[in-house]
PDB file of C-alpha atoms and ligand atoms in Angstrom:
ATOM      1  CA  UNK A  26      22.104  -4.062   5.984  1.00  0.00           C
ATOM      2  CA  UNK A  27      22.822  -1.191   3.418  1.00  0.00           C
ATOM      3  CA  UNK A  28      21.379  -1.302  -0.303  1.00  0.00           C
ATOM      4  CA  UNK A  29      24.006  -2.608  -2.623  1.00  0.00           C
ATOM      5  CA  UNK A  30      24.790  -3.465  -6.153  1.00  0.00           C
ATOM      6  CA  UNK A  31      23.354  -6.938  -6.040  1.00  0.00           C
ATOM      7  CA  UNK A  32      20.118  -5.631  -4.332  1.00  0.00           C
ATOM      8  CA  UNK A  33      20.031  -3.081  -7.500  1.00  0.00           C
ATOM      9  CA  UNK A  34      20.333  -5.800  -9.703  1.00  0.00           C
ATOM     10  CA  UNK A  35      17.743  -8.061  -7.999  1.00  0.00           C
ATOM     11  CA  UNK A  36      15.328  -5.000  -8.308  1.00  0.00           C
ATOM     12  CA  UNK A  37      16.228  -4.362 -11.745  1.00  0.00           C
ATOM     13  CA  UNK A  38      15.136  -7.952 -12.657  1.00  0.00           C
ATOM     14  CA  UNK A  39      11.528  -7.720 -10.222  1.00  0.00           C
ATOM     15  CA  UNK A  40      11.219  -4.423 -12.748  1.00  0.00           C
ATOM     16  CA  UNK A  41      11.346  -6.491 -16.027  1.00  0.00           C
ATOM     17  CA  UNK A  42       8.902  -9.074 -14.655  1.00  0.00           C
ATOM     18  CA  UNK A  43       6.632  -6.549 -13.451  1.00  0.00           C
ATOM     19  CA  UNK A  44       6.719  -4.726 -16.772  1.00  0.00           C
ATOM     20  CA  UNK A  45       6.754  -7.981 -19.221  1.00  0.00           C
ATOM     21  CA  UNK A  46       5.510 -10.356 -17.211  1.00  0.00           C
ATOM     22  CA  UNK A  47       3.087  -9.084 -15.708  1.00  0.00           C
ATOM     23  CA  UNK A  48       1.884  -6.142 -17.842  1.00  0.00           C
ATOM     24  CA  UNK A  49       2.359  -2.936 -15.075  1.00  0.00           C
ATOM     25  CA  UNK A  50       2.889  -0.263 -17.421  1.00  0.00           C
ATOM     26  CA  UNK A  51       2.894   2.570 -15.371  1.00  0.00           C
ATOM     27  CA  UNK A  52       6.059   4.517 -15.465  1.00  0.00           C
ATOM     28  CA  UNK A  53       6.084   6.083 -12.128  1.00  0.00           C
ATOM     29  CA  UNK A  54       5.393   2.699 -10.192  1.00  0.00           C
ATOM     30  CA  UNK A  55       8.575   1.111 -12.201  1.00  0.00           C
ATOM     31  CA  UNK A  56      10.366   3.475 -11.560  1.00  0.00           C
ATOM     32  CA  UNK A  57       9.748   3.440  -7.521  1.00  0.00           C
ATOM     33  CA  UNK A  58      10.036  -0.354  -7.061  1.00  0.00           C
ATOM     34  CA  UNK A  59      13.390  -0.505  -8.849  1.00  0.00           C
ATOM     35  CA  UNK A  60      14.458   2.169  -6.609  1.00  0.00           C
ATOM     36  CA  UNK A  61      12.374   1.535  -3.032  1.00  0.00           C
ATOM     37  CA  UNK A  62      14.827  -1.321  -1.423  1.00  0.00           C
ATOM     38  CA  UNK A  63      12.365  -3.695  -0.196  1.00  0.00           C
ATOM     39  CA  UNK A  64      14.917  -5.901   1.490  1.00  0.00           C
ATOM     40  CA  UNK A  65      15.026  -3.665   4.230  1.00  0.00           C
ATOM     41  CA  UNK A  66      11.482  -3.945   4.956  1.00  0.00           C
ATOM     42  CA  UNK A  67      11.601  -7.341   6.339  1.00  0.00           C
ATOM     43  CA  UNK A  68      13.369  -9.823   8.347  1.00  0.00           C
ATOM     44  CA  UNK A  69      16.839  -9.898   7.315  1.00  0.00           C
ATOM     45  CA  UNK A  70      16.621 -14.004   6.777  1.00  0.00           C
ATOM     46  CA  UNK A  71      14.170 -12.961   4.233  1.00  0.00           C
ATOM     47  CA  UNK A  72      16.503 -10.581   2.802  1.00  0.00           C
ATOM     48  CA  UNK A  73      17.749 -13.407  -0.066  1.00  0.00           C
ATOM     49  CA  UNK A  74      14.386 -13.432  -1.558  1.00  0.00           C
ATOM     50  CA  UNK A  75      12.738  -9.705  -1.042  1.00  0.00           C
ATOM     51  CA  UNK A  76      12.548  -9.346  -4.742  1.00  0.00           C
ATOM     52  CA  UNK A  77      10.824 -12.809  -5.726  1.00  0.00           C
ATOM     53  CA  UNK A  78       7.387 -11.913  -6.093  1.00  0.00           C
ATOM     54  CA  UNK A  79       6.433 -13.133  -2.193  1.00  0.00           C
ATOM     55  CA  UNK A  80       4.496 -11.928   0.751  1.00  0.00           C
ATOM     56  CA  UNK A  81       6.712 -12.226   4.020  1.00  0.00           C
ATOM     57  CA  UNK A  82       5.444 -12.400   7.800  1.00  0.00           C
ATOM     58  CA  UNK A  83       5.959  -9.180   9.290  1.00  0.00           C
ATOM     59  CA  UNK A  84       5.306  -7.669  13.323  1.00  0.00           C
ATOM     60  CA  UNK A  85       1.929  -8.948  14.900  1.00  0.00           C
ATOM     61  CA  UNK A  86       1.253 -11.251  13.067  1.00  0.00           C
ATOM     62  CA  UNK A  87       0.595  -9.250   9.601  1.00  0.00           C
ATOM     63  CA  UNK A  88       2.277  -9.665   6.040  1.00  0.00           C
ATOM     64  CA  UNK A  89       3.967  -7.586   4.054  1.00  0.00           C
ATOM     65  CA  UNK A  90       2.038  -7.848   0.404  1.00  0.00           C
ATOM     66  CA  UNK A  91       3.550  -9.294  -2.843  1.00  0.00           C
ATOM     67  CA  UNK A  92       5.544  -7.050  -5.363  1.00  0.00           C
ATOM     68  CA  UNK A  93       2.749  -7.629  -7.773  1.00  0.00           C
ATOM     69  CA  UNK A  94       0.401  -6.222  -5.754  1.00  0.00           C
ATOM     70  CA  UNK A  95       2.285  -3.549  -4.256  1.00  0.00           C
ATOM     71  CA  UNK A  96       2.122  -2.684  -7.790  1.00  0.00           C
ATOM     72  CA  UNK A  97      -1.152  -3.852  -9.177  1.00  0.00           C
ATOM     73  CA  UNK A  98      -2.567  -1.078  -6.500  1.00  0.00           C
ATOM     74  CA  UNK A  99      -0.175   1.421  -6.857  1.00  0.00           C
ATOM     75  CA  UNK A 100      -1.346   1.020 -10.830  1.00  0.00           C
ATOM     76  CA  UNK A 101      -4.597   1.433 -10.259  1.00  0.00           C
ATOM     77  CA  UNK A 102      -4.626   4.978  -8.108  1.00  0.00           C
ATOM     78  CA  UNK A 103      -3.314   6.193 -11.227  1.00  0.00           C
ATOM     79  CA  UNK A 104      -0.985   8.673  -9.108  1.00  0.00           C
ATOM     80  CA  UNK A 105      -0.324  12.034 -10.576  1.00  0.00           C
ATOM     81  CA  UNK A 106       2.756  13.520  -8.833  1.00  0.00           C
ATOM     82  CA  UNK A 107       1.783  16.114  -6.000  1.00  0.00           C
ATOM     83  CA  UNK A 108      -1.304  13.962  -5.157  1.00  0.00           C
ATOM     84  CA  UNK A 109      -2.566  13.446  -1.282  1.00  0.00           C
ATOM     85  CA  UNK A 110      -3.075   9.988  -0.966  1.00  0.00           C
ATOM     86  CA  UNK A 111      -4.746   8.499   2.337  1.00  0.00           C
ATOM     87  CA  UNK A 112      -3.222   4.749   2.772  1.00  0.00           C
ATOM     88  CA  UNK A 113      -5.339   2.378   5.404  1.00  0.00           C
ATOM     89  CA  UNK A 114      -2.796  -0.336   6.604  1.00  0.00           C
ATOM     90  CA  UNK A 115       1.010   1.024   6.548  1.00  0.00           C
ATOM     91  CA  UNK A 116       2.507  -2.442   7.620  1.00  0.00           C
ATOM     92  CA  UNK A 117       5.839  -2.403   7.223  1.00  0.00           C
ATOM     93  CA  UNK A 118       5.995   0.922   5.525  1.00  0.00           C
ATOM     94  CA  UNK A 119       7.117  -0.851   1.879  1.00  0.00           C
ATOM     95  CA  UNK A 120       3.511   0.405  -0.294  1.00  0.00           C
ATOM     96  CA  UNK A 121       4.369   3.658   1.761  1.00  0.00           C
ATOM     97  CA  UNK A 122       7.747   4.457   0.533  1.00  0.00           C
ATOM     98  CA  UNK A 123       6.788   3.331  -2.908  1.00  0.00           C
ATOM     99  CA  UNK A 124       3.724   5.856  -3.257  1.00  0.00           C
ATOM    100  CA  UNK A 125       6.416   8.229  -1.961  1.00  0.00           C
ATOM    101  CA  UNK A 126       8.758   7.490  -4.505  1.00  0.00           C
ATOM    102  CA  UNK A 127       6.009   7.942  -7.053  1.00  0.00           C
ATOM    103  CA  UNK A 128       5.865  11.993  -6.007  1.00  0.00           C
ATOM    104  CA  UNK A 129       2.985  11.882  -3.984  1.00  0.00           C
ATOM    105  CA  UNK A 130       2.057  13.231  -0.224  1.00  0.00           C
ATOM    106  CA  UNK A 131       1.026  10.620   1.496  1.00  0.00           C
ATOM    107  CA  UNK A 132      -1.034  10.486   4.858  1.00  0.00           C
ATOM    108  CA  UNK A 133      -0.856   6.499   6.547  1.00  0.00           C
ATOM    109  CA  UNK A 134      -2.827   4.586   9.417  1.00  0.00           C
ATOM    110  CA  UNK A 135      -1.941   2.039  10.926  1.00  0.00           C
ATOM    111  CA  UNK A 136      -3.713   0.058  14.191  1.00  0.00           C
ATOM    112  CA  UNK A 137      -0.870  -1.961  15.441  1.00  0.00           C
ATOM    113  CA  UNK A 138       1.512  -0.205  17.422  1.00  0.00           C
ATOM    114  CA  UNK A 139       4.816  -2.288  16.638  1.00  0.00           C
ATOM    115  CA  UNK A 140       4.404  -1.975  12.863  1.00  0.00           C
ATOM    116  CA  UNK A 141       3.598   1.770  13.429  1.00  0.00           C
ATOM    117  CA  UNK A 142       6.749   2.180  15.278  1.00  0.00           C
ATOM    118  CA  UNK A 143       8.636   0.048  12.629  1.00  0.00           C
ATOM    119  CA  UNK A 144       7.303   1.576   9.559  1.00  0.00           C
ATOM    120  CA  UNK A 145       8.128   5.035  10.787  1.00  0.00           C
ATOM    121  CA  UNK A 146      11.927   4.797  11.579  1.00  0.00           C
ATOM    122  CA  UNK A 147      12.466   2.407   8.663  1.00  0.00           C
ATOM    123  CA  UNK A 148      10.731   5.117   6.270  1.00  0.00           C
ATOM    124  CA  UNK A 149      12.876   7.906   8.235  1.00  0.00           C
ATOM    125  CA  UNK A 150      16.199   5.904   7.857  1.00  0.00           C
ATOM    126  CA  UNK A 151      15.664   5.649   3.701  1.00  0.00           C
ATOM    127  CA  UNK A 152      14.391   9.032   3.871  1.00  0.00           C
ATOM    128  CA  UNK A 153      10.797   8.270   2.492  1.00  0.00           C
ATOM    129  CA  UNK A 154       9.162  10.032   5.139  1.00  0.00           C
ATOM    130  CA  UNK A 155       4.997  10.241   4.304  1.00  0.00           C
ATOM    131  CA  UNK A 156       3.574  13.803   5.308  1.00  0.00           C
ATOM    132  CA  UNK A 157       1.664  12.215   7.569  1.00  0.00           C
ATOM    133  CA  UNK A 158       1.624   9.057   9.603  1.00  0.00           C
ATOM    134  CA  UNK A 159      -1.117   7.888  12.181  1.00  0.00           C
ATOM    135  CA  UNK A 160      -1.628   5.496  14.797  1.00  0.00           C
ATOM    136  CA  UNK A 161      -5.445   4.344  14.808  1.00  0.00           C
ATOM    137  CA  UNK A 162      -8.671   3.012  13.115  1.00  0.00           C
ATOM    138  CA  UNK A 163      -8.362   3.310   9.228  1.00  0.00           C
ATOM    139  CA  UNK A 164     -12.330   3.103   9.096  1.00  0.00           C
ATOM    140  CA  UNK A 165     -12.440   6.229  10.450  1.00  0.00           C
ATOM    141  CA  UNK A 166      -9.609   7.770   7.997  1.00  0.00           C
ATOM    142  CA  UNK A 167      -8.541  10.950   8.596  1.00  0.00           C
ATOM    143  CA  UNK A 168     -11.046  13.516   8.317  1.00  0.00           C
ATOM    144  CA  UNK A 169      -8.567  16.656   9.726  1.00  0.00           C
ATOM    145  CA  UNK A 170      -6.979  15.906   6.287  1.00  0.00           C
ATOM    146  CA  UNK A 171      -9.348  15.352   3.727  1.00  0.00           C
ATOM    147  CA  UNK A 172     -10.317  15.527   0.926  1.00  0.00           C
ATOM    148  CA  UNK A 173      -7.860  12.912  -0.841  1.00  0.00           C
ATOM    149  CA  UNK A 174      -7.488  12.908  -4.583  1.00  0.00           C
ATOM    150  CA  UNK A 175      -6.610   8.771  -3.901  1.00  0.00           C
ATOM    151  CA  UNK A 176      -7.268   6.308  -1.376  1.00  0.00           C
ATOM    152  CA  UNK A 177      -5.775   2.760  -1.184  1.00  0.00           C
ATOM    153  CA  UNK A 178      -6.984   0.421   1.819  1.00  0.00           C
ATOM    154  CA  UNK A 179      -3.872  -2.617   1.869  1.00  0.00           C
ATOM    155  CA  UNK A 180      -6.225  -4.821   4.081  1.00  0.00           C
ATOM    156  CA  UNK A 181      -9.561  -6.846   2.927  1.00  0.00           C
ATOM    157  CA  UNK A 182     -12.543  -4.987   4.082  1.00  0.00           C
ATOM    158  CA  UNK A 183     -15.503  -6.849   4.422  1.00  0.00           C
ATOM    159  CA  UNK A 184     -17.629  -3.989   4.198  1.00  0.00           C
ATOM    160  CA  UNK A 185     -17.551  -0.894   2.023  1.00  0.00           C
ATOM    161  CA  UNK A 186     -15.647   1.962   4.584  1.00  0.00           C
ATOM    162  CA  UNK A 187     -18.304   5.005   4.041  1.00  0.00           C
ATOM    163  CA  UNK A 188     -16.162   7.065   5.918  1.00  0.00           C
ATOM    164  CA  UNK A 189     -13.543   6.725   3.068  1.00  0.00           C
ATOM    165  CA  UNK A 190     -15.548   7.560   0.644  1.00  0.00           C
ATOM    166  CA  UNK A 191     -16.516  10.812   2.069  1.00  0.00           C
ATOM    167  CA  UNK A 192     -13.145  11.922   2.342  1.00  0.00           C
ATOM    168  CA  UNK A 193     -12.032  11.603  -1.691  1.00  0.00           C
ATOM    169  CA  UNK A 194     -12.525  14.497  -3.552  1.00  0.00           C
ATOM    170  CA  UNK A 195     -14.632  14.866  -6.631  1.00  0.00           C
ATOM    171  CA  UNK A 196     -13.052  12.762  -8.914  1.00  0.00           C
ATOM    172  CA  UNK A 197     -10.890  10.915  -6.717  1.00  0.00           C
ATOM    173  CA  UNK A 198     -10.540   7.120  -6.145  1.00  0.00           C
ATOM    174  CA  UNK A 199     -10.730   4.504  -3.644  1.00  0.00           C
ATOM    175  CA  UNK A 200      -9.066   1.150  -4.193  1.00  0.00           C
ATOM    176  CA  UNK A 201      -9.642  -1.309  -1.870  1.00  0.00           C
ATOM    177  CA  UNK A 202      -9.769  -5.368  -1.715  1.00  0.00           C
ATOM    178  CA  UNK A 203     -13.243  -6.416  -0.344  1.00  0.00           C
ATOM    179  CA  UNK A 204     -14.818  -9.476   0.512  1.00  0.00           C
ATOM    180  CA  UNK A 205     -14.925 -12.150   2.937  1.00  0.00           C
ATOM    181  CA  UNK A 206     -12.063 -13.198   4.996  1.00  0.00           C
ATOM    182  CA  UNK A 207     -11.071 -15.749   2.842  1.00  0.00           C
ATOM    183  CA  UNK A 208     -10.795 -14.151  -0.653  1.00  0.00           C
ATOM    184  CA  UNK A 209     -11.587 -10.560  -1.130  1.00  0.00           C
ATOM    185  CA  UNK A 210     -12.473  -8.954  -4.702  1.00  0.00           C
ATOM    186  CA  UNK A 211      -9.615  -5.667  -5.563  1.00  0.00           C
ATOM    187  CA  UNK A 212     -12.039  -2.652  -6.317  1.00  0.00           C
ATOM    188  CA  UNK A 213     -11.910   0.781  -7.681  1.00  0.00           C
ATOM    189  CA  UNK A 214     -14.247   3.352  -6.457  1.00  0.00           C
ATOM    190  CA  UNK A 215     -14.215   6.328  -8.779  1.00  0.00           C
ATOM    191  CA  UNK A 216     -16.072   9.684  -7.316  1.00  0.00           C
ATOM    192  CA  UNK A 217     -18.768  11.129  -9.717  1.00  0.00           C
ATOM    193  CA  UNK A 218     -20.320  13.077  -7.137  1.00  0.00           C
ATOM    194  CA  UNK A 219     -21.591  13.266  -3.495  1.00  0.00           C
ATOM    195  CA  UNK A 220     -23.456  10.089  -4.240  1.00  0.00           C
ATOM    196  CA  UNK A 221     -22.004   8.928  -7.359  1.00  0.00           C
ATOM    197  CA  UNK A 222     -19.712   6.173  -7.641  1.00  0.00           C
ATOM    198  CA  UNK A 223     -18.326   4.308 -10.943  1.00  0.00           C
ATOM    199  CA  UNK A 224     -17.132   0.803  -9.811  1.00  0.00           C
ATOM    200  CA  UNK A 225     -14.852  -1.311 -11.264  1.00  0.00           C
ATOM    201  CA  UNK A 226     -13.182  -4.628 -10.300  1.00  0.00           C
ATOM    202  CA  UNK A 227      -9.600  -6.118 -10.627  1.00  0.00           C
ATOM    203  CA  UNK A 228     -10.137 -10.048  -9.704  1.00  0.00           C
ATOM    204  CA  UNK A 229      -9.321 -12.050  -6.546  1.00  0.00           C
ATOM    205  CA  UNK A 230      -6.654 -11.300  -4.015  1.00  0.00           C
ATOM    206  CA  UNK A 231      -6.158 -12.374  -0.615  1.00  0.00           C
ATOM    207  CA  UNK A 232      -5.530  -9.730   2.367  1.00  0.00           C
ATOM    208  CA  UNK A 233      -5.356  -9.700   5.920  1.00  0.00           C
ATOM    209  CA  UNK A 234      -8.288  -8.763   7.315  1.00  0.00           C
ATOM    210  CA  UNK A 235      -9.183  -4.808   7.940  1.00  0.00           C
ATOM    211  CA  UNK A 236     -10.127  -4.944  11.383  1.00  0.00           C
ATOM    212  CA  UNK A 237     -12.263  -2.547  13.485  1.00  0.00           C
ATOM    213  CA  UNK A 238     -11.551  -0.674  17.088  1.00  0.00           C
ATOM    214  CA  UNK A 239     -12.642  -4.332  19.079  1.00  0.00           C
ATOM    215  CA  UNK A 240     -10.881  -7.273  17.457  1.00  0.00           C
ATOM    216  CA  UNK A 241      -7.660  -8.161  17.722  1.00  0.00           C
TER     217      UNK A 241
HETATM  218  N1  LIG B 325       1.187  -2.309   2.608  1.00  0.00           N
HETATM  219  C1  LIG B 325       1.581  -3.094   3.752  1.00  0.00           C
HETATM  220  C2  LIG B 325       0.531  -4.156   3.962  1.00  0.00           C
HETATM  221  C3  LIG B 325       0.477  -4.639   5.355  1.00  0.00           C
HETATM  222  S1  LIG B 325      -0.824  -5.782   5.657  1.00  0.00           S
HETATM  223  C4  LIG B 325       2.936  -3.721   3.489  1.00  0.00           C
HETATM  224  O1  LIG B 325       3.221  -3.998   2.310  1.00  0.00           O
HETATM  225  O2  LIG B 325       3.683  -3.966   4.423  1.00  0.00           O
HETATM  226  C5  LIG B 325      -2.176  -4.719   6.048  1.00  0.00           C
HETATM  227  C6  LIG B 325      -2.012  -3.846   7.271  1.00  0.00           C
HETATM  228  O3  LIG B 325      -3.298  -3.281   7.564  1.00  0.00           O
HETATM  229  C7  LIG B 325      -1.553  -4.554   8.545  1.00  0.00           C
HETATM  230  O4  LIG B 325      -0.386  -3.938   8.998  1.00  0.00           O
HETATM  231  C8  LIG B 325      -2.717  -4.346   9.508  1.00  0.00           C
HETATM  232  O5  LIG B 325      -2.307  -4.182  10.858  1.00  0.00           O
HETATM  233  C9  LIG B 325      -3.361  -3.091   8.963  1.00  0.00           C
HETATM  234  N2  LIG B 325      -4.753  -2.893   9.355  1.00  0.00           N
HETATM  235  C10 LIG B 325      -5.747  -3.811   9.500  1.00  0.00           C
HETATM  236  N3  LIG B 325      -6.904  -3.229   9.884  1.00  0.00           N
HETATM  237  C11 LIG B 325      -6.640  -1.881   9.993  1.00  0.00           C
HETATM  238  C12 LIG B 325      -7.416  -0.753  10.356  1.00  0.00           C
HETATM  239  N4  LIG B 325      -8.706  -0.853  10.703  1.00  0.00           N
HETATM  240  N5  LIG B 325      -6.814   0.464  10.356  1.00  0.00           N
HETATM  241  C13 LIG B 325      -5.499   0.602  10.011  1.00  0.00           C
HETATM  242  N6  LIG B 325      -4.714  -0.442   9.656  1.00  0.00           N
HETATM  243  C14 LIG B 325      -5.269  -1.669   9.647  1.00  0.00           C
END
């Protein structure tokens, strides 16, 4: 199913809610999710209603994540263009090709191999390729890479991920939903130094769980 004008339009309108609605202000990320088509990042019986603000089952039993939150996050890394951004949790590739959009170089993990191989020749079809794009643990990140300037985790952790916050740069910012399975808290991380960390928190979300090497 190709983009087409009605798609456009749909987006156009998921824009204006985003922006008046619901207050994202952020140029870049406007710009990317009226131009990212997000219909082709789920099941094509979904297709009617990929730009109502819904999550949608995807592969394995995982979701792909609201508009608004696609955007919330995408927000709240403050992206400059050029940035390398580590995502934990590619999914269906959607937050992928949107941080893409917004200019920067993004490295992904994901730990289930269907969505891995989905998210990868979806993002090569709309030619959003990420620089990088990994099939493993995102507690472990990817330290061949790092530093990152940003880091967004797009599952609930229940735990803070230390290993992520080695791998941002001075400066450089972690956002990622944590909490217990059932609701999890969005956080920002912001790097002072080595051991410094301003936090900051953006209400109640719910995730699918981030899970480690030994649960399914
Ligand atoms: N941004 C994605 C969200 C997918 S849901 C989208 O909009 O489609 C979160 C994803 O995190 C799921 O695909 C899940 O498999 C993945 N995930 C969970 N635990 C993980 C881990 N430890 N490492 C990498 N990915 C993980």
């Amino acid at each position: 199913m190709p983009d087409s004008f009605v798609h456009k339009g749909k987006r156009r309108k998921l824009v204006d809610y985003l922006q008046h609605q619901l207050g994202i202000s952020d140029s870049l990320v406007l710009q990317a999710m009226g131009s990212v088509p997000r219909h082709l990042f789920i099941e094509s019986i979904f297709a009617d209603y990929a730009y109502q603000d819904r999550a949608f089952p995807i592969a394995s039993g995982q979701t792909i994540s609201h508009p608004s939150t696609v955007a919330e996050q995408s927000q709240l890394l403050e992206v400059v263009p050029g940035e390398k951004i580590l995502e934990i949790g590619t999914g269906s590739g959607y937050q992928t090709a949107v941080l893409v959009a917004m200019q920067a170089l993004v490295y992904t993990v994901e730990r289930q191999k269907s969505l891995f191989d989905f998210s990868s020749q979806k993002l090569r079809e709309i030619a959003h390729r990420p620089k990088f794009q990994s099939f493993g643990d995102g507690f472990k990140g990817l330290p061949t890479f790092a530093p990152f300037d940003k880091i967004l985790v797009t599952c609930g952790a229940q735990d803070l991920p230390t290993e992520l916050l080695k791998q941002l740069r001075i400066g450089g910012m972690l956002v990622i939903p944590l909490g217990p399975f059932e609701e999890q808290v969005l956080m920002r991380f912001t790097k002072i130094s080595e051991t410094q960390f301003e936090k900051e928190d953006f209400g109640a979300y719910k995730f699918v769980p981030m899970l480690g090497q030994t649960n399914k």
